[in-house]
Coordinates of C-alpha atoms in Angstrom, one line a residue:
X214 CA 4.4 -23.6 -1.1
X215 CA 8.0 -22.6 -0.8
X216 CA 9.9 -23.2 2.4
X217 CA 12.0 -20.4 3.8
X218 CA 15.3 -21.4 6.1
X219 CA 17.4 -18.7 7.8
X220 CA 21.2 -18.7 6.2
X221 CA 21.9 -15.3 8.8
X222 CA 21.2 -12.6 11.2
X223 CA 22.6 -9.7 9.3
X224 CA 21.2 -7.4 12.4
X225 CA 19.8 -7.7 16.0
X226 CA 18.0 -5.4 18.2
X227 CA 21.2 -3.4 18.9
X228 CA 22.4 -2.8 15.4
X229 CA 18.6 -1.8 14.3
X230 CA 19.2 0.7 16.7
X231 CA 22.9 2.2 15.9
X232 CA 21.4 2.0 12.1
X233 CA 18.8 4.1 13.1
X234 CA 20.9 6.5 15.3
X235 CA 23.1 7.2 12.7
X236 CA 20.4 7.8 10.3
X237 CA 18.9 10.1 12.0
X238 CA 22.0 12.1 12.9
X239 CA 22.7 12.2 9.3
X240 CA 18.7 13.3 8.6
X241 CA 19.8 16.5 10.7
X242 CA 23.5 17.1 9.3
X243 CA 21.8 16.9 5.4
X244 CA 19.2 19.3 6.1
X245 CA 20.9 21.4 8.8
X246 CA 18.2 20.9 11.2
X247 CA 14.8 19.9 11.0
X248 CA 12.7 22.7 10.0
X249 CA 10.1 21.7 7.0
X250 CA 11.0 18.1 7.0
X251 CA 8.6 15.6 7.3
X252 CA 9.1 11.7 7.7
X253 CA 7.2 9.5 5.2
X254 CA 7.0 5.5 6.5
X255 CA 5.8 3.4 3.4
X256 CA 3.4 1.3 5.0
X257 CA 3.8 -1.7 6.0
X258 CA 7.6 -1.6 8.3
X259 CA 8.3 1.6 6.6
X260 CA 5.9 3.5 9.5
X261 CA 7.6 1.9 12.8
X262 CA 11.0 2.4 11.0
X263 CA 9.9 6.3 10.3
X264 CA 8.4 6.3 14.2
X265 CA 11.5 5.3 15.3
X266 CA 13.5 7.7 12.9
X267 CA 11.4 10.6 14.7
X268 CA 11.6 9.4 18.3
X269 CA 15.5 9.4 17.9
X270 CA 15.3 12.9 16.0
X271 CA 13.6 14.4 18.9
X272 CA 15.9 12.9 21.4
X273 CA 18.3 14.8 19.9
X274 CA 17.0 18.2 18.9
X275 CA 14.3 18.3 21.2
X276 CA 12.0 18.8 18.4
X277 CA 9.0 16.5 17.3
X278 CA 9.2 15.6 13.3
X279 CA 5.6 15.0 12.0
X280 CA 5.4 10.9 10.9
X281 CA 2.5 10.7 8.1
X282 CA 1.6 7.1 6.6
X283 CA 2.0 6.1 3.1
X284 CA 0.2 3.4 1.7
X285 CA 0.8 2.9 -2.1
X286 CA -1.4 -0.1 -2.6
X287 CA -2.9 1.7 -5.7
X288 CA 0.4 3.2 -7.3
X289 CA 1.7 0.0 -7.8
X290 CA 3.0 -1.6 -10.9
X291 CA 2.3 -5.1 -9.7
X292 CA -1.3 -4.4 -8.8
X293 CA -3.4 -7.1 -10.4
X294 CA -0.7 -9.7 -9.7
X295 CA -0.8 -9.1 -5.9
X296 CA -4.6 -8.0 -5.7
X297 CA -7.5 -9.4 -7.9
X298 CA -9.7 -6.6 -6.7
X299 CA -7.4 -3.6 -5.4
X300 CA -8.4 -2.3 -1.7
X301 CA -8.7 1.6 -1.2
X302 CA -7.6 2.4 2.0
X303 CA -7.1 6.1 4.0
X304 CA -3.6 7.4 3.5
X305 CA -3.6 9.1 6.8
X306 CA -2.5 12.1 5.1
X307 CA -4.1 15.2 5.9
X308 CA -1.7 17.8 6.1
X309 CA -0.2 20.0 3.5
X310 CA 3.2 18.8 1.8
X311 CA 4.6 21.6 -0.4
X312 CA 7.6 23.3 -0.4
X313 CA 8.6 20.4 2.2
X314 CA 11.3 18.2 2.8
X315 CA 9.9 14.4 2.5
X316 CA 11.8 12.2 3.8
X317 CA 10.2 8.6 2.4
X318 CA 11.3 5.8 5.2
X319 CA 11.0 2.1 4.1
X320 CA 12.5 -1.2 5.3
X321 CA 14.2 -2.5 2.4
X322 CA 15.0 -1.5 -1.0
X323 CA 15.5 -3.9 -4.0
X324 CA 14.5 -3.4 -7.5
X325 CA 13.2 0.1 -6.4
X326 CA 9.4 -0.5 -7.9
X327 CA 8.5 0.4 -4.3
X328 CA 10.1 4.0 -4.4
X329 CA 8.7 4.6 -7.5
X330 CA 4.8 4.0 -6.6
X331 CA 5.7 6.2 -4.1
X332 CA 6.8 8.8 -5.7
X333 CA 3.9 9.0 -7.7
X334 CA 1.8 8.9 -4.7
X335 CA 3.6 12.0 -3.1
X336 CA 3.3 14.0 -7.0
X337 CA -0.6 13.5 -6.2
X338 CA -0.7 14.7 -2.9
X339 CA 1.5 18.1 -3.2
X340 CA 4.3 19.4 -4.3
X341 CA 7.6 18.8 -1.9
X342 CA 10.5 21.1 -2.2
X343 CA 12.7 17.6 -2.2
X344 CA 12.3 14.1 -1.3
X345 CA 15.0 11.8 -0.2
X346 CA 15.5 8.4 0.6
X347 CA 16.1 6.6 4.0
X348 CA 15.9 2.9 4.0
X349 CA 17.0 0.4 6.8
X350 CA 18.6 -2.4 4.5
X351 CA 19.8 -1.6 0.8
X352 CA 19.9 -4.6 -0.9
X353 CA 20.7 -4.3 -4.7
X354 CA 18.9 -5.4 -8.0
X355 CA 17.4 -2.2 -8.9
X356 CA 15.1 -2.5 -12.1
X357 CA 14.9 1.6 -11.9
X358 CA 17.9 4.6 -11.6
X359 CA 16.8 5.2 -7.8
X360 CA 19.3 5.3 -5.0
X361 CA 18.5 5.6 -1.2
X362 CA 20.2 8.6 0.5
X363 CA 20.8 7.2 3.9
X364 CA 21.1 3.6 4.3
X365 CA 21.5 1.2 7.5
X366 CA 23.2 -1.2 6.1
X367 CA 24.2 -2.2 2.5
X368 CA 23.5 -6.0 2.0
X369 CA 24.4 -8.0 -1.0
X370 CA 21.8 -10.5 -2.2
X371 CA 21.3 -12.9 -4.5
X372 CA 17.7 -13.2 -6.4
X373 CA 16.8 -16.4 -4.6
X374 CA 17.2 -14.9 -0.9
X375 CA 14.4 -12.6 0.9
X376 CA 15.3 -10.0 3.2
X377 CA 13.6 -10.6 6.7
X378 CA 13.1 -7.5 8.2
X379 CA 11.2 -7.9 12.0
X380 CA 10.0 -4.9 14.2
X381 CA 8.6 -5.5 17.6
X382 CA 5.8 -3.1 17.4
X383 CA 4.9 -5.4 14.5
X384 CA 6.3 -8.8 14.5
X385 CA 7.1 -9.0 18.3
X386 CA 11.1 -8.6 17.6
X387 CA 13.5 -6.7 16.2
X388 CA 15.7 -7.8 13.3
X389 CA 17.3 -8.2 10.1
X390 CA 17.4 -12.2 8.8
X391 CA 18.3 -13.0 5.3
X392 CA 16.2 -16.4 4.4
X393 CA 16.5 -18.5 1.2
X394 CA 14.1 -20.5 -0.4
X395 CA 14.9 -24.6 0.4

């Protein structure tokens, strides 16, 4: 089993939160306001990320941003490597998405497989009038032409290290470690 060791914090509690700050600000600036959009975390710490993008949304416009849940288990392109037998699960997504605004909210982005799957998902579950692209840590490699359009930080990697990303509501803490294999 491979051994991971820390080689550095990239972010702590207080950065997470500027990052998200920012991103939010920019959410509203892009869309000028909030009206129609609808926040998208790709489960698993794309949903506190997207909570957290909608908490700081409505501290600043007063308005609440609906958060749905994506889980793309079954759009992936790595399925039967991850899962022998693929799970179904609920997509705790009931409302109506067309002639939306998705905003898709995820922790990292690397080769972009991720984004992709879904994608996909969202094309089977209504018709947006856009979809963008907010992702906490941009970290390079992409295997496919898809670029994030806001982005906490952008952190070169090499292939051999493994973005860390650590909320509280999930992992107890919040932050950003980038860890290589010994």
């Amino acid at each position: 089993m491979n051994k991971l060791k820390t080689k550095a914090i990239i972010l702590d509690e207080k950065a997470i939160g500027r990052a998200t700050t920012r991103i939010a600000n920019e959410i509203i600036e892009r869309n000028k306001g909030i009206d129609d959009i609808i926040l998208v975390g790709i489960k698993t710490r794309g949903i506190p990320f997207a909570e957290r993008l909608a908490k700081k949304i409505y501290e600043i416009e007063g308005k609440k941003v609906p958060v749905f849940t994506l889980d793309i288990t079954l759009y992936r392109d790595d399925l039967t490597e991850i899962y022998k037998e693929p799970r179904i699960e609920d997509r705790a997504f009931d409302k109506n998405i067309d002639n939306k605004i998705i905003v898709l909210v995820d922790d990292v982005i690397f080769t972009g497989r991720t984004v992709r799957a879904a994608l996909d998902a969202l094309v089977d579950l209504g018709r947006p009038s856009k979809v963008q692209l907010a992702v906490l840590i941009d970290r390079g490699h992409r295997e496919l032409p898809i670029k994030p359009d806001y982005v906490g930080k952008n952190v070169p990697t090499s292939r051999n290290e493994i973005v860390d990303v650590s909320f509280k509501e999930i992992d107890g803490l919040d932050r950003v470690a980038i860890n290589e294999k010994k």
